[in-house]
Coordinates of C-alpha atoms in Angstrom, one line a residue:
Chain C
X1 CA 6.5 211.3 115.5
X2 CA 10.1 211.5 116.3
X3 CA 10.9 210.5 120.3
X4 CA 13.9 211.8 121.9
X5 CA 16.3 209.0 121.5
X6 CA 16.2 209.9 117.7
X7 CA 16.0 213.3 117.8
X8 CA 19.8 213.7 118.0
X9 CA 20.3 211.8 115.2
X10 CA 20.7 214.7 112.7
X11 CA 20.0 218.7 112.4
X12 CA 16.7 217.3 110.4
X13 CA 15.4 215.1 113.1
X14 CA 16.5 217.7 115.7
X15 CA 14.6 220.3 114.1
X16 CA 11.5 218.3 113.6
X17 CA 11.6 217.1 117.1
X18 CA 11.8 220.6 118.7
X19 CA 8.8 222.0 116.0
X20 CA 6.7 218.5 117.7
X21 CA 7.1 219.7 121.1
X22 CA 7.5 223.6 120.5
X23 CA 10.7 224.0 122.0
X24 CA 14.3 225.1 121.8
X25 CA 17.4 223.6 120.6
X26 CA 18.4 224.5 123.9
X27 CA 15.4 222.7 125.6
X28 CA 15.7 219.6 124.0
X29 CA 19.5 219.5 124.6
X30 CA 18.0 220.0 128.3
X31 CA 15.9 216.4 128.0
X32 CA 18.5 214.8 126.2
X33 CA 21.0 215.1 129.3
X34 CA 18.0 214.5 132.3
X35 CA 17.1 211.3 130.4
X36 CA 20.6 210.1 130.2
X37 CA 19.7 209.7 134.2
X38 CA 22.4 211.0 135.8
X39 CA 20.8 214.4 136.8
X40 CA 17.8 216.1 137.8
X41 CA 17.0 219.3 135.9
X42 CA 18.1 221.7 138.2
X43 CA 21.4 220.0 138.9
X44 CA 21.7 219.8 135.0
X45 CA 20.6 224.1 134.9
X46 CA 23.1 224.9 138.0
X47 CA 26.0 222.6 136.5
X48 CA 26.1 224.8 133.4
X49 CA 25.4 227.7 135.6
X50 CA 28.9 226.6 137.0
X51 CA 30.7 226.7 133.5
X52 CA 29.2 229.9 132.5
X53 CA 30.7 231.8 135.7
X54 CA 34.3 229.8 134.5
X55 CA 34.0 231.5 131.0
X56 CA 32.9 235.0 132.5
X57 CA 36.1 234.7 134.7
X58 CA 38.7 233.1 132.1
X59 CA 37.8 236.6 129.8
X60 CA 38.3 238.6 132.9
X61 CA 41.4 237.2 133.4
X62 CA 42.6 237.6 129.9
X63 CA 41.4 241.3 129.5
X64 CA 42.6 242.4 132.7
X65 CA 45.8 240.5 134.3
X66 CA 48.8 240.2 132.7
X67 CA 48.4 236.5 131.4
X68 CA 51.5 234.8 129.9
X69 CA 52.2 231.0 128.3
X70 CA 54.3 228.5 129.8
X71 CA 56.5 228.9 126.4
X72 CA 56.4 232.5 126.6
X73 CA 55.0 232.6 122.9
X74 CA 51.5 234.5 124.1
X75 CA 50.0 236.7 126.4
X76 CA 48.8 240.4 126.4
X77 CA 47.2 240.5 123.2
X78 CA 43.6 239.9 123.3
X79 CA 43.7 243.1 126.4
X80 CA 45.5 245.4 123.9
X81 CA 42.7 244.7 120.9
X82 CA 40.0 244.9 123.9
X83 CA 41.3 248.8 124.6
X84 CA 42.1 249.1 120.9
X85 CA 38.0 248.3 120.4
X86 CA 37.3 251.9 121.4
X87 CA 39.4 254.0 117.9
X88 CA 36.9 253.3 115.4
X89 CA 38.2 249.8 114.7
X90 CA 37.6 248.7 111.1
X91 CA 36.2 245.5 111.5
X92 CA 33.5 247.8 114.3
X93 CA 33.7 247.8 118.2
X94 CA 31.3 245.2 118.4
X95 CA 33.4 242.7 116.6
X96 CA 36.4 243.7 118.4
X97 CA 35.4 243.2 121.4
X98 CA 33.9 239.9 121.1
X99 CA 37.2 239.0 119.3
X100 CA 39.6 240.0 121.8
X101 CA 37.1 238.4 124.5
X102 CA 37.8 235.1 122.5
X103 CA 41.0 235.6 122.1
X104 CA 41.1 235.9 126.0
X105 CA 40.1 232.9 127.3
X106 CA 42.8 231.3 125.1
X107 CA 45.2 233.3 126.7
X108 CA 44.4 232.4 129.4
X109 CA 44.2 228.5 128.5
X110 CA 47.9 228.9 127.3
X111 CA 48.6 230.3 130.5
X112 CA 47.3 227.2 132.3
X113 CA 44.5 228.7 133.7
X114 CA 40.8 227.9 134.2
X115 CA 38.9 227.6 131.1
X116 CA 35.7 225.7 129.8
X117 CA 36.7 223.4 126.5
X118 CA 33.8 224.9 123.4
X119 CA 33.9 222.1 121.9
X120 CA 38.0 221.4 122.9
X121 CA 40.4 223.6 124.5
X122 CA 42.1 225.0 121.3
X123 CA 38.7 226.4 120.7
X124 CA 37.4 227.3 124.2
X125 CA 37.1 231.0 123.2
X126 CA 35.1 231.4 121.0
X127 CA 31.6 230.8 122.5
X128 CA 31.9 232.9 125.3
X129 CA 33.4 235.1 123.9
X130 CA 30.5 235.8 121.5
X131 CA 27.7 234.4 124.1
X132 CA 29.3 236.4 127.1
X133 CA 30.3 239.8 125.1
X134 CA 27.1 240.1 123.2
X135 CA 25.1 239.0 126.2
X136 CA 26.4 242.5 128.4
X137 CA 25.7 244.5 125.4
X138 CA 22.2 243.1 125.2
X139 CA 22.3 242.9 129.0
X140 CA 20.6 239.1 129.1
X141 CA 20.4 237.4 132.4
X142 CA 22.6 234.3 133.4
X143 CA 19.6 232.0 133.2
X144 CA 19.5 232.9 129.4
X145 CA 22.8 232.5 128.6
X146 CA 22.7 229.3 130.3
X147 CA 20.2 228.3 127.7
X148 CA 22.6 229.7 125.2
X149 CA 25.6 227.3 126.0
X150 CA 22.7 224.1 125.9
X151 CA 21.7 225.4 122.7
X152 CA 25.4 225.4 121.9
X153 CA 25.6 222.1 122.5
X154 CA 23.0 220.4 121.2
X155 CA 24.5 222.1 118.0
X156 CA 28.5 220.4 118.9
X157 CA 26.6 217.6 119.7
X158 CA 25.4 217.1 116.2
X159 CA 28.8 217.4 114.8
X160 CA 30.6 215.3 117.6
X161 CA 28.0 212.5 116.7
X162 CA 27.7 212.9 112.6
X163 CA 31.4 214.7 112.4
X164 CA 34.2 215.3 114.6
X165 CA 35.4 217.4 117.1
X166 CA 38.8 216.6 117.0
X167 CA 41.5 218.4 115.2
X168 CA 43.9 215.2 115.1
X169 CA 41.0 213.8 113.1
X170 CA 39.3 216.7 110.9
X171 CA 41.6 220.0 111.0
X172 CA 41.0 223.4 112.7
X173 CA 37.7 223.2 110.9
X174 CA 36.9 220.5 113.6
X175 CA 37.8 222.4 116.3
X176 CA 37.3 226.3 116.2
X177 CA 34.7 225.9 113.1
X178 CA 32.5 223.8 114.8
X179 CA 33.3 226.6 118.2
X180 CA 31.9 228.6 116.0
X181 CA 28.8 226.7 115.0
X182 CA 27.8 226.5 118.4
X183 CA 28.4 230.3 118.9
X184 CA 26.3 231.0 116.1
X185 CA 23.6 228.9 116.8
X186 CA 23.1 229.9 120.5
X187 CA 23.3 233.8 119.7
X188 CA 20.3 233.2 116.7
X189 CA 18.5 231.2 119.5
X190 CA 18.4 233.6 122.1
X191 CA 17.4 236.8 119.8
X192 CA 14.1 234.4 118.6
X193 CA 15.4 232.5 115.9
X194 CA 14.0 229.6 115.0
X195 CA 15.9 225.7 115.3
X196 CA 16.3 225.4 111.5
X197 CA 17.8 229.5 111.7
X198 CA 20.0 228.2 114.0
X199 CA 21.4 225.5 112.8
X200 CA 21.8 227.6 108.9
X201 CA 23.6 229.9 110.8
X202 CA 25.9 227.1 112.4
X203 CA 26.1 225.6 108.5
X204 CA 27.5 229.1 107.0
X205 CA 30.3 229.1 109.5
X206 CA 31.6 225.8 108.7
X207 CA 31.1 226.8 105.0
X208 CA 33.5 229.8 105.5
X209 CA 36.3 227.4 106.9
X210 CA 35.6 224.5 105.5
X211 CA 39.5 222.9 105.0
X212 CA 40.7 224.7 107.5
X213 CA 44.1 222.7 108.6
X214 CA 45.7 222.9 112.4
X215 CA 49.5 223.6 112.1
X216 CA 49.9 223.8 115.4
X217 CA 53.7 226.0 115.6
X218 CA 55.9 223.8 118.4
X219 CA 52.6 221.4 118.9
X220 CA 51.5 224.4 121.3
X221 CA 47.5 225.6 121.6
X222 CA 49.1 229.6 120.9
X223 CA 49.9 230.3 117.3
X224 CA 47.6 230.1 115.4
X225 CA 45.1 228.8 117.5
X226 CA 44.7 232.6 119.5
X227 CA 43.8 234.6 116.5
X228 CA 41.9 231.6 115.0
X229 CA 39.8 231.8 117.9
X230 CA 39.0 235.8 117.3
X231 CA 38.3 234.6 113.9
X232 CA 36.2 232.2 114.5
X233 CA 34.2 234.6 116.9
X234 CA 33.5 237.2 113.7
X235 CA 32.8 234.0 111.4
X236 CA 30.2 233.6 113.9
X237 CA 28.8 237.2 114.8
X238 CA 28.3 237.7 110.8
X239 CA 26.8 234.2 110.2
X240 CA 24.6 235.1 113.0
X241 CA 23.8 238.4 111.4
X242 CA 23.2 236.9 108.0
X243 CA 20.5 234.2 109.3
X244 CA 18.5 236.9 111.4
X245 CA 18.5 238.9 107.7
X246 CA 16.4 236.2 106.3
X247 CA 19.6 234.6 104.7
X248 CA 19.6 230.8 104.5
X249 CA 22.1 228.7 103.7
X250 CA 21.6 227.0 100.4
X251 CA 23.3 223.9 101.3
X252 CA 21.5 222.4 104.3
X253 CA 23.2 222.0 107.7
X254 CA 23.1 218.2 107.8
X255 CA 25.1 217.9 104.1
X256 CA 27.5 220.1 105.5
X257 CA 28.4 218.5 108.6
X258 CA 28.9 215.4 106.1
X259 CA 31.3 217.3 104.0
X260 CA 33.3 218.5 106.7
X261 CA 33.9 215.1 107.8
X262 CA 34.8 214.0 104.4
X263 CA 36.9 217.0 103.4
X264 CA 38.3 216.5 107.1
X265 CA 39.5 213.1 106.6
X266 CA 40.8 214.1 103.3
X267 CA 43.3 216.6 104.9
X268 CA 46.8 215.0 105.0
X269 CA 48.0 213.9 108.1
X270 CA 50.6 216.6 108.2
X271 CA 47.9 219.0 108.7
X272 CA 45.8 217.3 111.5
X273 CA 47.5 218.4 114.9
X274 CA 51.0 216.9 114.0
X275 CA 52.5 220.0 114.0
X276 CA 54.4 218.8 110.6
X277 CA 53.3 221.0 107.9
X278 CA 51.7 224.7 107.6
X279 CA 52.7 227.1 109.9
X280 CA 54.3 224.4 112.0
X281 CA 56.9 224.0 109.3
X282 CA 57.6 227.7 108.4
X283 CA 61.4 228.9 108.9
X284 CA 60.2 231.0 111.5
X285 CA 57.5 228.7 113.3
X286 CA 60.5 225.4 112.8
X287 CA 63.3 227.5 114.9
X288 CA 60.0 228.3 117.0
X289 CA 59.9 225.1 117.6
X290 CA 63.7 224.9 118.3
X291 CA 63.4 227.4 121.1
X292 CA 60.6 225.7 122.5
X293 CA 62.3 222.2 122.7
X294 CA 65.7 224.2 124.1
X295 CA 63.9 225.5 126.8
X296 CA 62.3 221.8 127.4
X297 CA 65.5 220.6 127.7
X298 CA 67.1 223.0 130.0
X299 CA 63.6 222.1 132.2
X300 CA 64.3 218.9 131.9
X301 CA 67.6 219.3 133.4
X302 CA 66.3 220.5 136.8
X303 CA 63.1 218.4 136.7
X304 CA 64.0 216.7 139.8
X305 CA 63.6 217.8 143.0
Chain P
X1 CA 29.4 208.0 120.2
X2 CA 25.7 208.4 121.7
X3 CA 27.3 208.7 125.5
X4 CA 28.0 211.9 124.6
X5 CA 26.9 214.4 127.3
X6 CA 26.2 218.5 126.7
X7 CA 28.8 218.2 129.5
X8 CA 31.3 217.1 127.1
X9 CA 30.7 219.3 124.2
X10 CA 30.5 222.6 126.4
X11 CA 33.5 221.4 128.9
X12 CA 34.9 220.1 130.6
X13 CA 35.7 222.6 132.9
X14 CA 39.9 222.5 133.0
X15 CA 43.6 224.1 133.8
X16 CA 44.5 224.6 130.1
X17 CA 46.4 224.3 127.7
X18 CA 45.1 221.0 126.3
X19 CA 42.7 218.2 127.2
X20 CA 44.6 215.3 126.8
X21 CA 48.1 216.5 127.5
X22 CA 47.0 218.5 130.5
X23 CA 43.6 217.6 131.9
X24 CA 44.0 213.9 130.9
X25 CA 47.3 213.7 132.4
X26 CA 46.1 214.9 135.6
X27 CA 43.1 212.9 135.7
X28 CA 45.5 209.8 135.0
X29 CA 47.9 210.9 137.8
X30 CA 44.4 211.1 140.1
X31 CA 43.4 207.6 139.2
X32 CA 47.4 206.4 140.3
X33 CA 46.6 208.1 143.8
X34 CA 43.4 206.4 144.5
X35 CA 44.7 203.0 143.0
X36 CA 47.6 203.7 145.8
X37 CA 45.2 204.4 148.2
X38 CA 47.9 205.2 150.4
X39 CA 50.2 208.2 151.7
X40 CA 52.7 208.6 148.9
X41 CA 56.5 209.6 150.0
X42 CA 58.0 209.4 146.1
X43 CA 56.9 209.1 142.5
X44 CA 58.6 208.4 139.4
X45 CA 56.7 209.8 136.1
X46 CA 57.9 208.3 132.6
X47 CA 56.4 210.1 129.9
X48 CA 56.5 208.9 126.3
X49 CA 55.8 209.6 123.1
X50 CA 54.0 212.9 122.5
X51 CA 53.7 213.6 126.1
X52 CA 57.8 213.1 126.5
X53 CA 57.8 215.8 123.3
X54 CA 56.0 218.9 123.8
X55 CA 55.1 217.8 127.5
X56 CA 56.4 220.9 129.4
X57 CA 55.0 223.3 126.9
X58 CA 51.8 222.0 127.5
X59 CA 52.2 221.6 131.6
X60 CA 51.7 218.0 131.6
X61 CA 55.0 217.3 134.1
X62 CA 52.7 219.7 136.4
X63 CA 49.6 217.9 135.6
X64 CA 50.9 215.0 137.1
X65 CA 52.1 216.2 140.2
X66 CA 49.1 217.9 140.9
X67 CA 47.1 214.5 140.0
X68 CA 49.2 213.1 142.2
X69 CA 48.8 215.3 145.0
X70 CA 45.0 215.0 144.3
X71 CA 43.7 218.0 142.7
X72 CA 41.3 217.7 140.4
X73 CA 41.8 218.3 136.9
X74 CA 40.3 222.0 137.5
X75 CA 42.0 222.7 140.1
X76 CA 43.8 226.4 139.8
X77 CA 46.9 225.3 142.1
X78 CA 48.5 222.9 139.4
X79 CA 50.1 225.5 137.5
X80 CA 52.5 225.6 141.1
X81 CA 52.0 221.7 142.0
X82 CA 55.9 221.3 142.1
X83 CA 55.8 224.2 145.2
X84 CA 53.0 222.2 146.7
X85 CA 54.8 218.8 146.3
X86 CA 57.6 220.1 148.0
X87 CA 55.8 221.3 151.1
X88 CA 54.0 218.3 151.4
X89 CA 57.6 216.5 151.2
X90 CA 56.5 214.1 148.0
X91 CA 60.1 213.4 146.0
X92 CA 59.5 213.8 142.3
X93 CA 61.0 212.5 139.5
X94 CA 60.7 212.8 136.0
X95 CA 61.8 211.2 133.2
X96 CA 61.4 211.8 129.8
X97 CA 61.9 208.6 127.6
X98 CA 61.8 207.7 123.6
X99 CA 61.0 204.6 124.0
X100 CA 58.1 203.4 122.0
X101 CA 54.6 202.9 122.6
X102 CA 51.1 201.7 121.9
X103 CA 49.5 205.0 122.7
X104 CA 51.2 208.4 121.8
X105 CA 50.2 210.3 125.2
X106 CA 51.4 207.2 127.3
X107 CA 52.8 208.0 130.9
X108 CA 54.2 205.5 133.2
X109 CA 53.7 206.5 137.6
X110 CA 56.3 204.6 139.8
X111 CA 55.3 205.5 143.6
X112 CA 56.1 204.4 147.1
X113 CA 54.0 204.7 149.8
X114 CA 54.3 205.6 153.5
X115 CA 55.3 201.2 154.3
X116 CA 57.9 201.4 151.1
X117 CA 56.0 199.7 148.8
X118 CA 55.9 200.8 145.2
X119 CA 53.3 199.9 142.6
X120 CA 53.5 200.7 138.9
X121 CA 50.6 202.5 136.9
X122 CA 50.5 203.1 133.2
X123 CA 47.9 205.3 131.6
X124 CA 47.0 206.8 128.4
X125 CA 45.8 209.8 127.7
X126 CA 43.3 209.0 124.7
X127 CA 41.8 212.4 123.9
X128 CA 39.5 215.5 125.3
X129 CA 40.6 214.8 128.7
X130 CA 39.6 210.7 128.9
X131 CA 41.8 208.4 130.0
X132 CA 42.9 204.7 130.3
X133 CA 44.8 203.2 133.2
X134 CA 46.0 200.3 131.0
X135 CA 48.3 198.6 133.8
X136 CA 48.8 198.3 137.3
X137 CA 51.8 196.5 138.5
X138 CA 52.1 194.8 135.3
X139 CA 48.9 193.3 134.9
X140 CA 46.6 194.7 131.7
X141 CA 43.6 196.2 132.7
X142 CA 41.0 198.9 131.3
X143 CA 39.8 201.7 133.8
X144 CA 38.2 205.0 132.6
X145 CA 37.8 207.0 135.8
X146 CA 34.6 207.6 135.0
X147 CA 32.4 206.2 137.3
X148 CA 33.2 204.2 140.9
X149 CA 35.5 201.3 140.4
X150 CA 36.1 198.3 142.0
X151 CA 39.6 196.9 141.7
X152 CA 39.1 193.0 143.6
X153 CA 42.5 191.0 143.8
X154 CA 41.2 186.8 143.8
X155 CA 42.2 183.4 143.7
X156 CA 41.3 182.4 140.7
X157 CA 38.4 179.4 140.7
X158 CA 34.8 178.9 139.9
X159 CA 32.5 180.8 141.6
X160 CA 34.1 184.0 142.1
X161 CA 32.3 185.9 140.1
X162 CA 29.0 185.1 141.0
X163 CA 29.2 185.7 144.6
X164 CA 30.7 189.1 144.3
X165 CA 28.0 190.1 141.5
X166 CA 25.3 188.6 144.1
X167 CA 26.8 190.6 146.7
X168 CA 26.9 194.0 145.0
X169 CA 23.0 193.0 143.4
X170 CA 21.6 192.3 146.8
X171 CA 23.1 195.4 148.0
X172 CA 21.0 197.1 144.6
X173 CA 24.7 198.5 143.2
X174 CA 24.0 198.3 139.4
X175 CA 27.5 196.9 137.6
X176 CA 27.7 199.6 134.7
X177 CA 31.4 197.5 133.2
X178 CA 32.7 194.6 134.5
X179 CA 36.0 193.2 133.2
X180 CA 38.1 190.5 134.5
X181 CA 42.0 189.4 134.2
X182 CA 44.5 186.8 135.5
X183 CA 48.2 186.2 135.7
X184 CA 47.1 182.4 134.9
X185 CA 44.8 179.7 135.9
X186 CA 44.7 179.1 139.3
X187 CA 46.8 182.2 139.6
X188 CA 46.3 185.4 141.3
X189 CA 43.3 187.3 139.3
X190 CA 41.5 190.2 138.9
X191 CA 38.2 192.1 138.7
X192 CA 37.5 195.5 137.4
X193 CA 33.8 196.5 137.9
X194 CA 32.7 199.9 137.6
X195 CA 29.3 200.8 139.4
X196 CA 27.0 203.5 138.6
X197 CA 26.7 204.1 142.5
X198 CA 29.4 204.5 145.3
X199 CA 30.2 201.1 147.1
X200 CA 30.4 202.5 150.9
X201 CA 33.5 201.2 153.3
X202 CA 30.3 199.4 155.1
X203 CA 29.7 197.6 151.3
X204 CA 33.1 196.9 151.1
X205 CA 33.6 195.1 154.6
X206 CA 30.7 193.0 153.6
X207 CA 32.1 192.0 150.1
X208 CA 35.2 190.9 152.0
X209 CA 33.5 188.6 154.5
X210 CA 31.3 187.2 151.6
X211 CA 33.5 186.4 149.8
X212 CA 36.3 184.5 150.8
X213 CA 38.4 184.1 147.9
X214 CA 39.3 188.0 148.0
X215 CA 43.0 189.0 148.7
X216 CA 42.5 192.6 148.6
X217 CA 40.1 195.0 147.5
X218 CA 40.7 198.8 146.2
X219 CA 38.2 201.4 145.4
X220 CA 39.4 203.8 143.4

């Protein structure tokens, strides 16, 4: 008999506790929060109701307006992949779209607008851009996608407790893997898959980026973090696809989650948000940088007011 | 970390680019304006550290101002908070330092209020958007921001304690952290208590005529 308060101990004890009670990930996410005691059910339902409509805008935003970064380093692309979606796109429509709806919101975030962090901010794309763009296509309601993003997070919450979340402590892996985790999970979830299908598919993502470093070019959330996000939102569409196959992942998710820590806090310094090695450190993403700091400095001349 | 909420794994909801250089600042900023508690005319912003270094790419100097001003750390106007600091005729500085210290994101808020009196806040920016107002006009303290707070000024002797604990228990406001500092015995001291429920300005009156060791009393 497994009670609540242990349930989020691991993906084992999760899974055991939701097969007890016959639930969802998503539902038991649900508990978890009312018995933390600070709200009722339907304040808990209408608060995430709240985030949902801020993802659904921050894509709209990206896809449609003419979004541009403080630095000037991003902007525009995720809308020109968007309309490229439609000419028999390699990679498929499908995974185009949701891609360039990921890579929208970070636009956007780069931009200083409104976004949702999924888990953080460098990854806040990548979950709705999978939950929102497959959602139209399958046309689900807002009260199911609402159950997506608590499924999502009972599945970041795993990884925030038994992991990290936090690129200055494991990598990108940290960040837009686990984004995609969540994505994964909450897409398998909603088309009937089970709580142990979910959470495989949330393990295969993290398998296919395990190591994954954030070089961060000029300390920015822009490059790479954009087209990380649009990667992170195919890692998660196929992963997705893979589980509701029948395919499992042969390393369990719990033993992953473990190894990404490990591996995480086995990734030099230089590679964990410091912006002083990878892509950070390139020729091109060093006089990047240069710019960047130029045009800090020429701010900083007319800060005051 | 078992106080984790689904509201902090999917959020939370924020003016980008980054949670701690951007959300966090403005949330510290916030906290400054409420420890004020007063009409602000001028502010002097420090930033150090990581914050002094890729700050303005990441919108923290706007952040600020917007905390500040008093929007929230969602708000959509802090992206222009410099045009609306200006029309609410608040004078702005900002100053970029390489000085050293503890914290990376570190940010130091020098403001005067509307009867010229300036008070000092430093806060740290400690990651996905939390923060730590570490001092206020030079004295060490530990405020989160997360729940209602309490900021008592005291004389320090026996007793103290007690009575304002009795006073917020009769009044069934449950103390969720309670932390307390001096300058030195017999000095000037201080309590930090934050509540899980809002103490009202009726509370507050109350706590005051309790307790008659009190000097001053901010709720932030």
């Amino acid at each position: 008999m497994i009670t609540l308060t242990d349930a989020f101990e691991s993906g084992k004890t999760l899974c055991e506790f939701c097969m007890q009670e016959n639930i969802t990930l998503a539902e038991a996410m649900i508990r978890r929060e009312i018995a933390m005691g600070e709200m009722s059910r339907e304040e808990i339902l209408e608060e995430m109701h709240k985030s949902l409509l801020v993802m659904r805008e921050s894509i709209r935003r990206g896809l449609e307006e003419h979004v541009e970064s403080v630095s000037k380093l991003s902007g525009g692309e995720a809308m020109r992949l968007f309309r490229y979606a439609k000419y028999e796109p390699f990679s498929g429509a499908n995974t185009c779209r949701v891609a360039a709806s990921a890579m929208a919101v970070v636009e956007v975030n780069a931009a200083m607008g409104q976004i949702v962090a999924a888990p953080t901010a460098g990854a806040s794309g990548i979950l709705p851009g999978v939950l929102l763009e497959i959602g139209v296509e399958r046309e689900w309601s807002d009260e199911k996608l609402v159950q997506g993003l608590f499924c999502a997070g009972a599945v970041g919450l795993l990884f925030a407790k038994n992991a990290t979340i936090s690129g200055a402590e494991g990598g990108c892996q940290a960040e837009t893997g686990v984004g995609s985790a969540m994505a994964a999970a909450s897409i398998v979830e909603l088309s009937g898959g089970s709580p142990e299908q979910a959470l495989d598919a949330a393990a295969m993502t993290i398998k296919n980026v395990m190591g994954l470093v954030c070089d961060p070019v000029a300390g920015l959330v822009e490059c790479p973090c954009i087209k990380r996000n649009a990667l992170g939102a195919s890692n998660a569409l196929l992963c997705a696809d893979m589980t509701m196959c029948g395919i499992t992942s042969l390393i369990p998710f719990d033993e992953v989650v473990a190894a990404m820590l490990a591996v995480g806090h086995d990734i030099r310094r230089e590679y964990r948000e410091t912006a002083m090695g990878g892509l950070a450190t390139t020729p091109t993403g060093k006089a990047v940088a240069e710019k960047v700091h130029r045009f800090q400095e020429f701010e900083r001349g007319r800060a005051t007011i | 970390m078992d106080t984790f909420s689904v509201f902090d794994i999917v959020g939370p909801r924020m003016i980008g680019p980054s949670s701690s250089h951007t959300a966090g600042a403005a949330k510290i900023a916030l906290m400054a304006r409420r420890i004020i508690g007063r009409p602000i005319r001028e502010v002097r912003f420090t930033l150090y550290g990581s914050f002094a270094e890729t700050g303005r790419g990441h919108g923290t100097d706007k952040a600020l101002v917007a905390g500040i001003l008093g929007f929230a750390p969602d708000d959509s106007r802090i992206p222009n908070a410099y045009e609306y600091a200006k029309e609410s005729g608040v004078l702005i500085n900002m100053i970029m330092s390489d000085e050293p210290t503890r914290h990376p994101n570190t940010v130091k808020i020098e403001a005067c209020d509307d009867n010229d009196r300036w008070t000092e806040v430093m806060g740290e920016s400690i990651g996905g958007g939390n923060i730590l107002i570490t001092e206020i006009d030079h004295l060490a303290v530990e405020l989160s921001g997360d729940y209602p707070t309490l900021i008592i000024r005291h004389h320090d002797e026996p007793g103290v304690i007690a009575e304002v604990s009795h006073v917020l228990a009769q009044m069934r406001v449950n103390i969720a952290f309670m932390r307390v500092f001096r300058h030195g015995r017999g000095e000037d001291a201080y309590m930090c208590i934050e509540t899980d429920t809002e103490v009202t300005e009726g509370m507050q009156m109350i706590i005051v005529q309790l307790c008659h060791s009190i000097r001053q009393l901010i709720v932030v």
